[in-house]
Amino acid sequence: MFAELQQDEDELQRFRDLARCNDGVGSMVGLFFSEQLDDIARAKAICAKCPVREECFEGAVARREPWGVWGGQLFLNGKVLAFKRKRGRPPKNPQAQQIA
Ligand code: SF4
């Protein structure tokens, strides 16, 4: 039993050491749980080069993460969102806005 717990703790520490979002002080928490599209894109870019990305993603799916970027994907209520829209209504006539 103790050996299993120690193995789990060692594995968790290995994960923490490799996670690109872990700077030891939590300075990236806001980025990974932001609603801003540019923040979400930056978080996904950080994940793209993370050596534990697959483990992170699988864990997030298993835990049904309610929100945030995990393993390079944006989660909402335990599901992956293919894309996130900007807040507010879409423009009625986007071409007219480009001309103005
Ligand atoms: S995949 Fe992204 S969220 Fe997961 S540990 Fe790596 S940087 Fe952090």
Coordinates of N, CA and C in Angstrom, one line a residue, residues 33-91:
F33 N -7.3 29.8 -17.2 CA -8.7 29.8 -16.9 C -9.4 31.1 -17.3
S34 N -8.8 31.7 -18.3 CA -9.3 33.0 -18.8 C -10.5 32.7 -19.8
E35 N -11.3 33.8 -19.9 CA -12.4 33.7 -21.0 C -12.0 34.5 -22.2
Q36 N -10.8 35.1 -22.2 CA -10.3 35.9 -23.3 C -9.8 35.0 -24.4
L37 N -10.2 35.2 -25.6 CA -9.7 34.4 -26.7 C -8.2 34.4 -26.9
D38 N -7.6 35.5 -26.7 CA -6.1 35.6 -26.9 C -5.4 34.8 -25.8
D39 N -5.9 34.9 -24.5 CA -5.4 34.1 -23.4 C -5.5 32.6 -23.7
I40 N -6.7 32.2 -24.1 CA -6.9 30.8 -24.4 C -5.9 30.3 -25.5
A41 N -5.7 31.1 -26.5 CA -4.8 30.7 -27.6 C -3.4 30.6 -27.0
R42 N -3.0 31.6 -26.2 CA -1.6 31.5 -25.6 C -1.5 30.3 -24.7
A43 N -2.5 29.9 -23.9 CA -2.4 28.7 -23.1 C -2.3 27.5 -23.9
K44 N -3.1 27.4 -25.0 CA -3.0 26.3 -25.9 C -1.6 26.2 -26.6
A45 N -1.0 27.3 -26.9 CA 0.3 27.3 -27.5 C 1.4 26.8 -26.5
I46 N 1.2 27.1 -25.2 CA 2.1 26.6 -24.1 C 1.9 25.1 -24.1
C47 N 0.7 24.6 -24.1 CA 0.4 23.2 -24.0 C 1.0 22.4 -25.2
A48 N 1.0 23.0 -26.4 CA 1.4 22.4 -27.6 C 2.8 21.8 -27.4
K49 N 3.7 22.5 -26.6 CA 5.1 22.0 -26.5 C 5.3 21.3 -25.1
C50 N 4.2 20.9 -24.5 CA 4.4 20.4 -23.1 C 4.6 18.8 -23.2
P51 N 5.6 18.3 -22.5 CA 5.9 16.9 -22.6 C 4.9 16.0 -22.0
V52 N 4.0 16.5 -21.1 CA 3.0 15.7 -20.5 C 1.6 16.0 -21.0
R53 N 1.5 16.6 -22.2 CA 0.2 17.0 -22.8 C -0.8 15.9 -22.9
E54 N -0.4 14.7 -23.3 CA -1.3 13.6 -23.5 C -1.9 13.2 -22.1
E55 N -1.0 13.0 -21.1 CA -1.4 12.6 -19.8 C -2.4 13.7 -19.2
C56 N -2.0 14.9 -19.4 CA -2.8 16.0 -18.9 C -4.2 16.0 -19.5
F57 N -4.3 15.8 -20.9 CA -5.6 15.8 -21.5 C -6.4 14.6 -21.1
E58 N -5.8 13.4 -21.0 CA -6.5 12.2 -20.5 C -7.0 12.4 -19.1
G59 N -6.2 13.0 -18.3 CA -6.7 13.2 -16.9 C -7.8 14.2 -16.8
A60 N -7.8 15.2 -17.6 CA -8.9 16.2 -17.7 C -10.2 15.6 -18.1
V61 N -10.1 14.7 -19.1 CA -11.3 14.0 -19.6 C -11.8 13.1 -18.5
A62 N -10.9 12.3 -17.9 CA -11.4 11.4 -16.8 C -12.0 12.2 -15.6
R63 N -11.5 13.3 -15.3 CA -12.0 14.1 -14.2 C -13.2 15.0 -14.6
R64 N -13.5 15.0 -15.9 CA -14.6 15.9 -16.4 C -14.3 17.3 -15.9
E65 N -13.2 17.8 -16.3 CA -12.8 19.2 -15.8 C -13.9 20.2 -16.2
P66 N -14.4 21.0 -15.3 CA -15.5 21.9 -15.6 C -15.1 23.1 -16.4
W67 N -13.8 23.5 -16.4 CA -13.4 24.7 -17.1 C -11.9 24.8 -17.2
G68 N -11.4 25.4 -18.3 CA -10.0 25.7 -18.4 C -9.4 25.0 -19.6
V69 N -8.1 25.4 -19.8 CA -7.3 24.7 -20.9 C -6.5 23.6 -20.2
W70 N -6.7 22.4 -20.7 CA -6.0 21.2 -20.2 C -5.5 20.4 -21.4
G71 N -4.2 20.1 -21.4 CA -3.7 19.2 -22.5 C -3.9 19.8 -23.9
G72 N -3.9 21.1 -23.9 CA -4.1 21.8 -25.2 C -5.5 22.0 -25.7
Q73 N -6.5 21.7 -24.9 CA -7.9 21.8 -25.3 C -8.6 22.6 -24.2
L74 N -9.6 23.3 -24.7 CA -10.5 24.1 -23.8 C -11.7 23.2 -23.4
F75 N -11.8 23.1 -22.1 CA -12.9 22.3 -21.5 C -14.0 23.2 -20.9
L76 N -15.2 22.7 -21.1 CA -16.4 23.3 -20.5 C -17.3 22.2 -20.0
N77 N -17.6 22.2 -18.7 CA -18.5 21.1 -18.2 C -18.1 19.7 -18.6
G78 N -16.8 19.5 -18.5 CA -16.3 18.1 -18.8 C -16.1 17.7 -20.2
K79 N -16.4 18.7 -21.1 CA -16.3 18.4 -22.6 C -15.4 19.3 -23.2
V80 N -14.8 18.9 -24.3 CA -13.9 19.7 -25.1 C -14.7 20.6 -26.0
L81 N -14.4 21.9 -26.0 CA -15.0 22.9 -26.9 C -14.1 23.0 -28.1
A82 N -14.7 22.8 -29.3 CA -14.0 22.9 -30.5 C -13.4 24.3 -30.7
F83 N -14.3 25.3 -30.4 CA -13.8 26.7 -30.5 C -14.7 27.5 -29.5
K84 N -14.2 28.7 -29.2 CA -15.0 29.5 -28.3 C -15.3 30.8 -29.1
R85 N -16.5 31.2 -29.0 CA -16.9 32.5 -29.6 C -16.6 33.7 -28.7
K86 N -16.5 34.8 -29.4 CA -16.3 36.1 -28.6 C -17.6 36.3 -27.9
R87 N -17.5 37.1 -26.8 CA -18.7 37.4 -26.0 C -19.6 38.3 -26.9
G88 N -20.9 38.3 -26.6 CA -21.9 39.2 -27.2 C -22.4 38.6 -28.5
R89 N -23.3 39.4 -29.1 CA -23.9 38.9 -30.4 C -23.0 39.1 -31.5
P90 N -23.1 38.2 -32.5 CA -22.3 38.4 -33.7 C -22.9 39.6 -34.5
P91 N -22.0 40.3 -35.3 CA -22.6 41.4 -36.0 C -23.6 40.9 -37.0

